[in-house]
Amino acid sequence: MLRTGIYLQGRYEILGLIGSGGMSEVYRAKCHKLNRVVAIKVLKEEFSSDAGFVGKFRMEAQAAAGLSHPNIVNVYDVVDEGNIHGIVMELIEGITLKNYIAKKGVLEIKEAVGIAIQVAKGIAAAHAQKIIHRDIKPQNMLISKDGKVKVADFGIARAVSAQTMTSEAMGSVHYISPEQARGGYSDERSDIYSLGITLFEMVTGLLPFEGDNTVTVALAQLQEPITRPSIYNQEIPISLEKIILKCTEKKPERRYGQITDVIADLRRMLVHPDEDFVQTAPPVDLGAGTVIIKKEELQEIRGRENHSWEEAEEEDWEEEPARKGNRPREDDVSPKFERLLTALGVVIAIVIVAVLIVVFSRLGGLLKFSSDPPTAEIYTETVKPEETLSDMEVEVPDVLELPVDIAESKLKESTLVMKVSGYEDSDTVEKGRVISQNIGEGTIVKKYSVINVVVSNGSDLIKLGDLSLDGMTAEAAKLLLEQNKLVVEPQMEYHDTIQEGLVIRFEPEQARPGEKVNLYISAGPLSAMKTVPVIKELPEQEAIARLAEAGLTPGQTAEEFHETIPAGTVISQGVEPGTLVKEGTVVPYTVSKGVEEKKYVAAINENYSLSSMVGPGGLDSNVTVSIRLKQIVNDHLVYTTLMEPSTYPASTVVPVNFTNIEGAFGVENGEVEVINSDTGAVLATYPLKFAESQ
C-alpha cells in the first residue's frame, strides 16, 4: 500500500486510499502539474513482479486511453516507477450504482431506464472502437453528484479485431453471460447480457440468479431461464420487461445484435411504455428442456471458483486478476462450433420432416389446425377418448391458485406461454397466486399459445382479531390501527375489572384500509367516579371547600376583571358541573378581580421664562418655583404636585414638560400651574384635557 504524501513521477501526490480490488488498489491523488485531483489505480505488489500481469495492466491503459465519451471514465496517464505500475484516471465524486441500488432498494422505472441509457451510450462508444468491456455490472458504474453516469474499469476489456473474439470468462459471476461462464466466445452481445442483468436488478432490487457459491450461480446462468421481472415489480411495463428478457437471452443470437438497438428500444419505451413493440425471436423447442454441461466444462467452471469470481464480487470498481492457465481460443472453439452446427442441422432436418408430415396430413384431412405460425387461437371442441392430439396441439392445464412461478413452469411444460394480464385483490387467493386464467383447463390450443392469467395481490381485508388489541393501552392500539391505515374512533366506557386506559373491545371484526374502527377504552369502574359540583359565583374559599367535599382537587387558579362579579368570587370552572370524573381529579377555576379601574391621563410640553418675574434688573437673582396639577373632583379642589420646589437663576427658562400626567378617575379637565414657592403666587396656568386609558 502506498503511503499518503509520496509522489509518483514527481507530479502525483498520494492523498489516500479509495478502495481495493482483486489485483489493484485505487488511490485519490493530486496532479500538481495540472492542479487537479485524480484517481490512480495501482497494481498490487504481488502482481507487479509478474510480467504477464504488468503487460495486461498496460494493455488496459492503452485500450481505455483511446476512449473518450461523457459516459466513460477518462484515462489520463500511465505510471511506471520501479515496481509501481498505475493508471491515472478521472476521479468521480459520487456513488456506485451498486451502492445506490442498495440504498434505494428498487429504482423508479424512468430513473432506471435513464441510467441504463447513459451506460449503454458509454458501452456503444467502446464497441465502436472494437472494445468489449466484459465486466459490465453496477459496481463498475459511477453516478456523479450531478447525476451523470459513467462506466468505469475497462480492466478486462481489450481491443479485438472483427476476425476473432475468444476471451476468458471474466467478471462478476452474477452478471456474466452464459458464454463467458463457459469460457467461450464473447462479443458485444455479452456486454448486452450483463446490461440486461443490471437493468433487472435496478427495477426489482434483486439478482435473477443466486446461489450458495459461484459455481451454483454460474450453472444457473447457463441453464435456468430468467424470471420475468414483473413478478417482483408490478409497475414494470411490458415493453421494458421484454427489453430485459431480450437482453438476457441464453443464446447470443437471440439477443439484441448491437447496443444501439437497445438504446433505441429504451428511448421508445419512455414514450410508449405500454406498447408491445419489442421484436423477439420465436420460441425454439429442441426437444429437451435441460442443457447438458460436459464434464470437462463443469470442471472448468468449478476451477474458476478459486480464482477471480469471488474477488470480483468483493470489488467496487476494480478489475479482477488475469487468470493463469490455458483457455480455449479461436482454434479451440471451432470443434464446439462444429458440434453446434451439426446439432442444428439435425434439428432443422427434424423440423422439415415435421412440416412435411403436417402438410400431407392437412391435405388428407387428418388434422384440424392451420398452417399459420402458432398463435393464441383456441380450440373449444371436445376431444373424444379415441382421438389423439396433433403434434401442434396441447391441452391447457389448470394453474388456478398456484404460485406464479410454478404456474409458469407448469404451462411451459405444456409448451404454452404465460402472460400476467393483471393483478387483483382477493380475499380467498393468497398473494402471488393465480386467480384466473383466460383459457380454461382441458381446452385444446396450439402449442406456444399465450395463456393470460390474473395474479392475486392478496387480501387488503384486515382481521382485527389478529392484531391482539384486547388489553393494549389506548395509545398503542391506536398507533397499530393507524399503521394499518385504519381510521380510529376512540370510545370511553366504564368497566369494573379492566384497568382504566386499556382496550375493552373493538368493532367491526375486520376492515379494509381507510375504513373506521371503533375502539372502546376503559374509563375504570363507575363506583370510583365523582360528580363535579357547582362552584361558579361562590367565594373562592367556599368553592375550595365544596370541591374537597366532592373528593376533587382544586386546580390552577386564574384571575380576571369582571364588571358584575365581585372580587374574590369564582367566575368559571374548568370542568362542567355534573360531569363524572375520577376521584381526585383536578378542577381548575377563575376568580374575579372586580371592576377594572381605568386611568385618565394627559400630557403637556411648554416652557416658562423666569425673567418675567424680576424684570431686567433682577436677572442676577434666584427664584424658587414649583409645578402642580389643579382639578375639581366631586366639587372639591384637588392639587397634585408635578414638580417639587426648585431654585433657578432668574434668567432660566423652566420646562413645563410632562408626558403622562395621571388625573382623577372620571375627571376630563384640569390645569397645570407654575407657582412662586416663596409667595404662593400663580406665575402661569396651562389648561389640560384628560383621556381614558387602560
XYZ file of C-alpha atoms in Angstrom:
694
model
C 0.000 0.000 0.000
C 1.267 3.450 -0.924
C 1.831 5.931 1.889
C -0.046 9.223 1.967
C 2.152 12.099 0.866
C 4.508 10.256 -1.510
C 4.894 11.469 -5.090
C 4.751 9.366 -8.248
C 6.688 10.559 -11.282
C 7.309 13.804 -9.443
C 3.771 15.115 -10.023
C 1.144 12.839 -8.466
C 0.817 13.249 -4.675
C -0.982 10.343 -2.973
C -3.808 11.721 -0.778
C -5.353 8.479 0.472
C -6.773 5.037 -0.376
C -10.204 4.913 -2.053
C -10.669 1.148 -2.367
C -9.073 -2.186 -3.135
C -9.938 -4.897 -5.629
C -8.651 -8.241 -6.802
C -5.432 -7.116 -8.439
C -5.174 -3.389 -7.810
C -5.719 -0.567 -5.347
C -7.264 2.810 -6.138
C -5.884 5.999 -4.581
C -7.008 9.601 -4.521
C -4.137 11.784 -5.714
C -3.381 15.354 -6.751
C -1.712 16.166 -10.041
C 0.468 19.169 -9.207
C 1.324 19.766 -12.829
C -2.311 20.359 -13.876
C -3.566 21.198 -10.341
C -6.414 18.673 -10.288
C -7.464 15.716 -8.161
C -7.383 12.335 -9.901
C -7.732 8.622 -9.166
C -4.741 6.311 -9.629
C -5.223 2.555 -9.949
C -2.012 0.826 -8.864
C -1.194 -2.832 -9.420
C -0.807 -4.719 -6.130
C 2.706 -5.725 -5.095
C 2.077 -9.455 -5.516
C 1.318 -8.899 -9.210
C 3.805 -6.136 -10.059
C 6.670 -8.613 -10.453
C 4.682 -10.750 -12.910
C 5.444 -9.612 -16.424
C 2.187 -11.085 -17.679
C 0.124 -9.100 -15.209
C 2.078 -5.925 -15.896
C 1.606 -6.384 -19.626
C -2.118 -6.873 -19.202
C -2.257 -3.830 -16.967
C -0.586 -1.699 -19.626
C -2.912 -3.146 -22.269
C -5.827 -1.908 -20.174
C -4.431 1.613 -20.197
C -3.876 1.526 -23.955
C -7.419 0.293 -24.567
C -9.112 2.718 -22.183
C -6.994 5.730 -23.155
C -8.407 5.529 -26.667
C -11.945 6.018 -25.367
C -13.375 9.489 -24.888
C -17.047 9.768 -24.062
C -19.174 11.580 -21.438
C -20.364 8.221 -20.089
C -16.904 6.632 -19.757
C -14.371 7.375 -17.011
C -11.432 9.113 -18.701
C -7.883 7.706 -18.528
C -5.259 10.465 -18.353
C -1.840 8.879 -17.908
C 0.196 5.743 -17.177
C 2.558 5.492 -14.189
C 5.623 3.235 -14.358
C 8.034 3.886 -11.493
C 10.159 0.961 -10.319
C 7.768 -1.789 -9.293
C 4.836 0.639 -9.161
C 2.549 0.391 -12.170
C -0.556 2.532 -12.271
C -3.170 4.222 -14.413
C -4.201 7.833 -13.792
C -7.941 8.282 -14.249
C -10.703 10.812 -13.831
C -11.919 10.983 -10.208
C -15.694 10.713 -9.929
C -17.173 12.194 -6.753
C -20.301 10.174 -6.220
C -21.589 6.661 -5.596
C -21.502 3.343 -7.422
C -24.764 2.143 -8.938
C -24.491 -0.978 -6.730
C -24.481 1.143 -3.573
C -27.253 3.350 -4.994
C -29.472 0.279 -5.564
C -28.679 -0.968 -2.057
C -29.665 2.445 -0.676
C -32.948 2.823 -2.615
C -33.987 -0.827 -2.862
C -35.906 -0.523 -6.140
C -35.384 2.320 -8.612
C -38.285 4.068 -10.288
C -38.832 2.900 -13.864
C -37.888 6.172 -15.584
C -34.829 6.629 -13.379
C -33.608 3.067 -14.069
C -34.116 3.457 -17.820
C -32.320 6.827 -17.776
C -29.318 5.250 -16.054
C -29.370 2.283 -18.457
C -29.380 4.608 -21.486
C -26.345 6.505 -20.184
C -24.486 3.247 -19.507
C -25.453 1.917 -22.937
C -24.103 5.070 -24.583
C -20.742 4.515 -22.907
C -20.729 0.862 -23.967
C -21.678 1.872 -27.505
C -18.663 4.206 -27.689
C -16.400 1.337 -26.652
C -17.999 -1.113 -29.087
C -17.457 1.394 -31.880
C -13.732 1.093 -31.128
C -13.956 -2.731 -31.129
C -13.512 -2.821 -27.346
C -15.641 -5.189 -25.270
C -15.916 -4.398 -21.566
C -16.654 -7.966 -20.390
C -17.329 -6.829 -16.806
C -20.494 -4.727 -17.003
C -22.003 -4.621 -13.511
C -23.354 -1.962 -11.100
C -20.045 -1.916 -9.220
C -18.392 -0.532 -12.371
C -20.976 2.223 -12.929
C -20.402 5.509 -11.120
C -23.093 8.134 -10.519
C -21.606 11.582 -10.007
C -23.141 14.238 -7.761
C -24.648 15.958 -10.810
C -26.399 12.742 -11.909
C -24.031 11.798 -14.742
C -23.474 8.038 -15.065
C -20.064 6.790 -16.207
C -18.786 3.300 -16.960
C -15.518 2.568 -15.178
C -12.814 -0.088 -15.305
C -12.208 -1.366 -18.781
C -9.651 -3.508 -16.967
C -10.716 -6.746 -18.616
C -11.503 -5.214 -21.955
C -9.101 -5.439 -24.830
C -9.041 -4.268 -28.404
C -10.182 -7.029 -30.711
C -10.424 -7.494 -34.395
C -13.505 -8.448 -36.285
C -11.982 -11.845 -37.054
C -11.507 -13.234 -33.544
C -13.339 -12.881 -30.290
C -12.362 -15.504 -27.710
C -11.645 -14.494 -24.155
C -11.507 -15.650 -20.618
C -14.787 -15.851 -18.752
C -14.128 -12.878 -16.536
C -16.256 -10.514 -14.470
C -18.690 -10.949 -11.628
C -20.475 -14.290 -11.847
C -23.880 -12.723 -11.164
C -23.646 -10.572 -14.284
C -21.565 -12.543 -16.807
C -23.158 -14.010 -19.905
C -23.569 -17.777 -20.377
C -20.818 -17.798 -22.997
C -18.445 -16.126 -20.533
C -19.398 -18.665 -17.862
C -18.405 -21.401 -20.314
C -15.141 -19.624 -21.103
C -16.104 -19.441 -24.763
C -16.718 -16.908 -27.492
C -17.867 -13.456 -26.325
C -18.611 -10.262 -28.185
C -20.752 -7.112 -27.954
C -23.765 -9.247 -27.088
C -22.008 -10.383 -23.893
C -21.988 -6.783 -22.642
C -25.667 -6.505 -23.622
C -26.470 -9.555 -21.474
C -24.697 -8.029 -18.457
C -26.506 -4.720 -19.009
C -29.807 -6.628 -19.030
C -28.972 -8.255 -15.674
C -28.063 -4.829 -14.277
C -31.344 -3.347 -15.508
C -33.207 -6.325 -13.947
C -31.545 -5.533 -10.612
C -32.369 -1.812 -10.832
C -36.129 -2.341 -11.305
C -36.557 -5.312 -8.926
C -33.870 -4.795 -6.298
C -32.918 -8.450 -6.824
C -30.468 -10.513 -8.841
C -32.087 -13.089 -11.148
C -29.687 -15.861 -10.127
C -28.486 -16.540 -6.590
C -26.703 -19.486 -5.034
C -24.572 -20.741 -2.171
C -21.414 -20.377 -4.230
C -20.147 -19.067 -7.541
C -20.445 -22.430 -9.262
C -24.152 -22.610 -8.476
C -24.695 -19.136 -9.888
C -22.618 -19.888 -12.989
C -24.623 -23.036 -13.695
C -27.828 -21.059 -13.273
C -26.548 -18.555 -15.839
C -26.053 -21.465 -18.233
C -29.214 -23.454 -17.633
C -32.025 -21.616 -15.843
C -34.414 -19.245 -17.653
C -34.588 -15.762 -16.213
C -37.737 -14.988 -14.195
C -39.907 -12.246 -15.632
C -39.102 -9.116 -13.590
C -42.767 -8.024 -13.425
C -43.352 -10.887 -10.978
C -41.250 -8.936 -8.465
C -42.386 -5.437 -9.501
C -45.857 -4.998 -10.956
C -45.013 -1.449 -12.086
C -42.681 -2.724 -14.822
C -44.378 -2.095 -18.207
C -44.469 -4.826 -20.835
C -42.059 -3.014 -23.161
C -39.326 -2.750 -20.503
C -39.829 -6.353 -19.420
C -39.380 -7.565 -22.992
C -36.246 -5.408 -23.391
C -34.742 -7.030 -20.283
C -35.725 -10.535 -21.395
C -34.311 -9.987 -24.885
C -31.025 -8.663 -23.466
C -30.711 -11.744 -21.223
C -31.488 -14.496 -23.711
C -29.210 -17.506 -23.146
C -28.205 -17.676 -26.798
C -26.355 -14.599 -28.106
C -28.110 -14.777 -31.474
C -31.472 -14.253 -29.738
C -30.325 -11.067 -28.012
C -30.046 -7.577 -29.458
C -27.439 -7.570 -32.201
C -25.881 -4.274 -31.103
C -26.110 -1.911 -28.155
C -27.535 0.927 -30.261
C -30.668 -1.175 -30.793
C -31.045 -1.432 -27.009
C -30.771 2.356 -26.688
C -33.421 2.852 -29.383
C -35.882 0.495 -27.657
C -35.242 2.065 -24.228
C -35.971 5.518 -25.632
C -39.133 4.260 -27.306
C -40.157 2.648 -24.032
C -40.026 6.031 -22.263
C -42.535 7.416 -24.780
C -44.747 4.321 -25.172
C -44.215 2.192 -22.038
C -47.301 0.013 -22.533
C -46.726 -0.654 -26.231
C -45.661 -4.221 -27.043
C -43.102 -3.295 -29.705
C -40.010 -5.344 -28.806
C -39.195 -7.840 -31.559
C -38.178 -11.168 -30.057
C -37.099 -14.354 -31.724
C -39.773 -17.080 -31.909
C -39.583 -19.856 -29.295
C -37.286 -22.744 -30.146
C -38.065 -26.238 -28.933
C -35.113 -28.580 -29.434
C -36.957 -31.396 -27.746
C -35.156 -31.127 -24.441
C -35.582 -28.806 -21.504
C -32.137 -29.290 -19.990
C -28.808 -28.040 -21.300
C -26.144 -30.723 -20.900
C -22.869 -29.453 -19.434
C -19.941 -31.633 -20.383
C -17.748 -32.982 -17.604
C -14.695 -31.025 -18.699
C -16.751 -27.828 -18.933
C -18.161 -28.314 -15.434
C -14.648 -28.928 -14.105
C -13.526 -25.770 -15.843
C -16.333 -23.778 -14.208
C -15.553 -25.228 -10.790
C -11.882 -24.404 -11.324
C -12.740 -20.760 -11.603
C -14.295 -20.687 -8.137
C -10.845 -20.320 -6.564
C -9.811 -17.565 -8.960
C -11.468 -14.304 -9.743
C -15.231 -14.649 -9.431
C -15.275 -14.308 -5.664
C -12.761 -11.471 -5.881
C -14.909 -9.743 -8.456
C -17.927 -9.982 -6.122
C -15.994 -8.035 -3.466
C -14.772 -5.285 -5.789
C -16.285 -1.825 -6.037
C -14.990 -0.691 -9.419
C -11.775 -2.705 -9.677
C -10.823 -5.349 -12.207
C -10.148 -8.955 -11.236
C -6.778 -10.617 -11.695
C -5.890 -12.066 -15.067
C -6.256 -15.797 -14.955
C -3.482 -18.225 -15.488
C -3.659 -21.461 -17.309
C -4.924 -22.384 -20.742
C -8.161 -21.022 -22.096
C -9.667 -22.126 -25.403
C -9.138 -19.516 -28.075
C -10.484 -19.309 -31.593
C -8.923 -22.614 -32.667
C -10.274 -24.364 -29.556
C -13.787 -23.061 -30.075
C -14.098 -24.364 -33.622
C -14.858 -28.011 -32.680
C -17.592 -26.844 -30.331
C -18.957 -24.631 -33.041
C -18.918 -27.535 -35.467
C -20.800 -29.712 -32.983
C -23.354 -26.933 -32.593
C -23.795 -26.701 -36.352
C -24.237 -30.460 -36.521
C -26.890 -30.364 -33.801
C -28.654 -27.517 -35.516
C -28.588 -29.447 -38.770
C -30.278 -32.402 -37.118
C -32.910 -30.141 -35.587
C -33.575 -28.434 -38.909
C -33.972 -31.810 -40.578
C -36.468 -32.890 -37.905
C -38.427 -29.665 -38.347
C -38.531 -30.146 -42.130
C -39.823 -33.699 -41.743
C -42.447 -32.499 -39.239
C -43.588 -29.784 -41.636
C -43.921 -32.313 -44.478
C -45.970 -34.595 -42.264
C -48.240 -31.699 -41.315
C -48.701 -30.681 -44.949
C -49.587 -34.157 -46.143
C -51.809 -34.772 -43.134
C -53.608 -31.491 -43.830
C -54.124 -32.473 -47.468
C -55.561 -35.736 -46.288
C -57.950 -34.021 -43.909
C -56.440 -35.799 -40.967
C -55.575 -32.740 -38.907
C -57.640 -29.729 -37.946
C -55.122 -26.969 -37.299
C -53.996 -24.124 -39.517
C -50.621 -23.980 -41.234
C -50.137 -20.410 -39.969
C -47.497 -19.728 -37.294
C -48.580 -20.671 -33.750
C -50.920 -18.101 -32.206
C -53.215 -17.910 -29.236
C -56.117 -19.403 -31.274
C -58.322 -21.563 -29.057
C -59.924 -24.890 -29.972
C -63.086 -25.296 -27.956
C -64.221 -28.588 -29.459
C -64.275 -31.632 -27.201
C -61.735 -34.385 -27.858
C -63.207 -37.843 -27.835
C -61.335 -40.543 -25.932
C -60.439 -42.370 -29.134
C -58.989 -39.193 -30.700
C -55.432 -38.006 -30.073
C -53.940 -34.527 -30.081
C -51.953 -33.467 -33.094
C -48.263 -32.680 -32.801
C -49.075 -28.960 -32.692
C -51.876 -29.111 -30.105
C -51.837 -29.291 -26.323
C -54.367 -29.387 -23.539
C -54.377 -26.397 -21.205
C -53.581 -27.417 -17.606
C -55.187 -25.928 -14.519
C -52.952 -23.302 -12.866
C -55.547 -21.704 -10.597
C -54.308 -20.822 -7.096
C -50.759 -21.882 -7.985
C -47.817 -19.549 -7.233
C -46.890 -17.548 -10.320
C -43.508 -19.215 -10.869
C -44.980 -22.709 -10.523
C -47.885 -21.794 -12.827
C -45.436 -20.513 -15.419
C -43.353 -23.698 -15.196
C -46.459 -25.875 -15.489
C -47.613 -24.043 -18.627
C -44.092 -24.148 -20.036
C -44.083 -27.941 -19.560
C -47.189 -27.993 -21.758
C -45.403 -25.845 -24.399
C -47.511 -22.811 -23.508
C -46.541 -19.240 -22.691
C -47.886 -17.494 -19.600
C -48.557 -13.763 -19.539
C -49.709 -11.852 -16.466
C -52.536 -9.687 -17.764
C -53.293 -8.007 -14.461
C -53.332 -8.038 -10.692
C -56.387 -8.022 -8.440
C -57.117 -8.034 -4.728
C -58.572 -11.281 -3.453
C -59.938 -12.310 -0.084
C -59.667 -16.014 -0.943
C -56.475 -16.432 -3.027
C -53.094 -15.778 -1.436
C -50.841 -13.036 -2.744
C -48.700 -14.110 -5.720
C -51.038 -16.938 -6.766
C -53.173 -17.189 -9.887
C -56.770 -16.000 -9.516
C -57.983 -16.774 -13.029
C -56.812 -17.937 -16.455
C -58.440 -16.777 -19.679
C -58.374 -20.274 -21.206
C -59.870 -22.950 -19.004
C -58.447 -26.301 -18.017
C -58.795 -29.008 -20.663
C -59.212 -26.591 -23.593
C -57.286 -27.662 -26.700
C -54.995 -24.954 -28.062
C -51.989 -24.738 -30.330
C -48.544 -25.042 -28.845
C -46.929 -21.763 -27.806
C -50.350 -20.190 -27.260
C -50.380 -17.370 -24.716
C -52.368 -18.057 -21.556
C -53.320 -14.837 -19.795
C -53.574 -15.083 -16.027
C -54.643 -12.673 -13.316
C -52.464 -12.734 -10.187
C -53.649 -12.055 -6.664
C -52.406 -9.032 -4.763
C -53.659 -10.772 -1.668
C -56.455 -9.509 0.506
C -56.445 -5.989 1.877
C -59.004 -7.109 4.447
C -57.507 -6.690 7.903
C -58.658 -9.107 10.588
C -58.540 -7.033 13.740
C -58.550 -10.125 15.916
C -55.084 -10.998 14.560
C -53.722 -7.699 15.929
C -54.231 -8.729 19.593
C -55.728 -5.364 20.530
C -57.504 -6.571 23.691
C -55.677 -5.357 26.787
C -53.444 -2.925 24.884
C -53.134 0.648 26.032
C -55.264 3.080 24.073
C -52.166 4.778 22.616
C -50.552 1.522 21.444
C -53.787 0.198 19.917
C -54.466 3.471 18.110
C -50.932 3.541 16.682
C -51.164 -0.081 15.480
C -54.503 0.515 13.756
C -53.254 3.685 12.086
C -50.174 1.821 10.836
C -52.638 -0.499 9.101
C -54.212 2.619 7.520
C -57.421 2.406 9.537
C -59.342 5.390 10.927
C -59.649 5.115 14.728
C -62.666 6.404 16.683
C -61.910 6.091 20.451
C -64.938 5.500 22.703
C -64.728 5.619 26.521
C -66.687 3.088 28.617
C -66.781 2.357 32.341
C -65.616 -1.100 33.291
C -65.426 -2.711 36.722
C -62.489 -5.068 36.003
C -60.465 -3.682 33.072
C -57.931 -1.085 34.122
C -58.524 2.468 33.017
C -56.857 3.315 29.698
C -56.829 -0.269 28.325
C -58.794 -1.579 25.339
C -62.100 -3.275 26.205
C -63.217 -4.243 22.698
C -63.386 -3.050 19.103
C -65.707 -3.216 16.139
C -66.000 -4.333 13.394
C -64.074 -7.600 13.474
C -62.414 -6.867 10.114
C -61.981 -3.798 7.945
C -60.172 -2.510 4.863
C -57.645 0.362 4.776
C -59.416 3.708 5.093
C -62.403 2.299 6.982
C -63.398 3.342 10.518
C -62.776 1.220 13.613
C -64.488 1.969 16.932
C -62.009 1.398 19.737
C -63.614 1.105 23.190
C -61.346 2.189 26.043
C -61.897 1.512 29.755
C -62.649 4.588 31.913
C -62.316 2.472 35.070
C -65.112 1.371 37.434
C -68.170 3.640 37.711
C -68.114 3.400 41.547
C -64.821 5.292 41.655
C -66.264 8.262 39.777
C -67.189 11.577 41.418
C -69.645 14.278 40.328
C -68.243 17.760 39.795
C -70.182 20.299 41.967
C -71.211 23.849 41.037
C -68.613 26.355 42.290
C -69.390 29.232 39.935
C -70.249 32.548 41.683
C -69.128 31.169 45.048
C -66.466 32.919 47.128
C -63.146 31.228 46.465
C -62.782 29.710 49.931
C -66.289 28.228 49.777
C -65.581 26.822 46.293
C -62.414 25.092 47.547
C -64.338 23.529 50.436
C -67.079 22.274 48.131
C -64.535 20.597 45.780
C -62.874 18.896 48.749
C -66.243 17.543 49.943
C -66.761 16.002 46.471
C -63.356 14.248 46.605
C -61.855 16.535 43.977
C -58.757 18.720 43.944
C -58.763 22.496 43.332
C -56.725 23.187 40.257
C -54.804 26.099 38.796
C -56.431 29.448 39.562
C -56.665 32.355 37.135
C -57.792 35.945 37.834
C -59.792 38.295 35.631
C -61.547 41.676 35.964
C -65.313 41.433 35.880
C -67.943 44.167 35.641
C -70.600 42.409 37.757
C -68.972 39.614 39.817
C -67.270 40.923 42.968
C -63.588 40.434 43.579
C -62.704 37.048 45.179
C -65.686 35.252 43.634
C -65.425 32.307 41.149
C -66.247 33.415 37.605
C -65.996 29.986 35.879
C -64.839 26.386 36.432
C -62.711 24.170 34.141
C -64.932 21.062 34.386
C -68.664 21.418 33.826
C -70.892 20.765 36.863
C -72.466 17.290 36.868
C -69.565 15.674 34.976
C -68.445 12.248 36.251
C -64.711 12.230 36.827
C -62.194 10.086 38.623
C -61.738 10.735 42.357
C -59.017 13.282 42.966
C -59.441 14.883 39.533
C -58.093 18.428 39.412
C -60.747 21.099 38.706
C -59.301 24.489 37.661
C -61.312 27.718 38.101
C -61.112 31.502 37.528
C -61.595 34.172 40.241
C -62.860 37.731 39.723
C -60.596 40.734 40.430
C -63.615 43.038 40.453
C -64.208 46.035 38.219
C -61.141 47.250 36.428
C -60.406 50.951 37.250
C -59.343 52.923 34.229
C -56.886 55.793 34.250
C -57.323 59.320 32.893
C -54.084 60.788 31.527
C -52.878 63.969 29.802
C -49.601 65.443 28.536
C -48.069 68.957 28.276
C -44.978 70.387 26.579
C -44.491 74.105 27.437
C -41.712 76.492 28.665
C -41.886 79.306 31.257
C -39.256 82.151 31.387
C -38.471 83.288 34.987
C -37.157 86.648 33.737
C -40.744 87.910 33.576
C -40.861 87.725 37.388
C -37.939 90.048 38.204
C -37.538 92.414 35.280
C -34.273 93.381 33.560
C -32.570 94.491 36.746
C -33.113 91.274 38.670
C -31.601 88.706 36.311
C -28.755 88.039 38.747
C -31.161 86.915 41.458
C -32.547 83.399 42.112
C -36.188 82.298 42.001
C -37.807 79.220 43.639
C -40.752 77.711 41.775
C -42.907 74.512 41.804
C -45.412 72.961 39.363
C -48.760 71.396 40.288
C -51.963 69.916 38.741
C -55.281 71.505 39.730
C -58.586 69.554 39.300
C -62.088 69.738 40.689
C -63.049 66.265 41.960
C -66.529 65.730 43.414
C -66.885 69.501 43.847
C -63.620 69.725 45.749
C -60.454 71.494 44.624
C -57.617 68.923 44.425
C -53.911 69.738 43.868
C -51.349 67.170 42.742
C -47.625 68.089 42.822
C -45.912 67.563 39.480
C -42.547 69.205 40.434
C -41.249 69.905 43.932
C -39.959 73.500 44.725
C -36.712 74.090 42.830
C -34.411 77.183 42.773
C -33.234 78.588 39.416
C -31.402 81.762 38.270
C -33.932 84.394 37.197
C -32.587 84.139 33.646
C -33.647 80.442 33.353
C -36.408 79.135 31.096
C -38.165 76.369 33.114
C -39.520 73.430 31.003
C -43.133 72.526 31.729
C -42.946 69.114 30.032
C -44.875 66.086 31.350
C -45.817 63.143 29.055
C -48.009 61.073 31.382
C -49.964 63.143 33.893
C -52.454 60.874 35.701
C -55.568 62.696 36.833
C -58.539 61.777 38.965
C -60.782 58.895 37.758
C -63.600 60.203 35.563
C -62.352 63.834 35.509
C -61.657 65.032 31.986
C -60.349 68.619 32.684
C -57.581 70.215 34.705
C -54.843 72.879 34.775
C -51.087 72.907 35.224
C -49.873 75.844 37.381
C -46.367 77.287 37.814
C -46.144 78.585 41.440
C -43.747 81.036 43.110
C -42.808 78.956 46.126
C -41.803 81.996 48.242
C -45.093 83.885 47.810
C -47.543 81.176 46.613
C -48.427 83.282 43.627
C -49.521 81.549 40.412
C -46.995 82.580 37.757
C -48.556 80.670 34.753
C -51.566 78.440 34.033
C -51.943 75.824 31.258
C -55.290 74.025 30.593
C -55.290 70.191 30.213
C -57.691 67.689 28.569
C -57.644 64.154 30.102
C -58.460 60.942 28.169
C -59.387 57.428 29.371
C -56.556 54.856 29.256
C -56.115 51.200 30.272
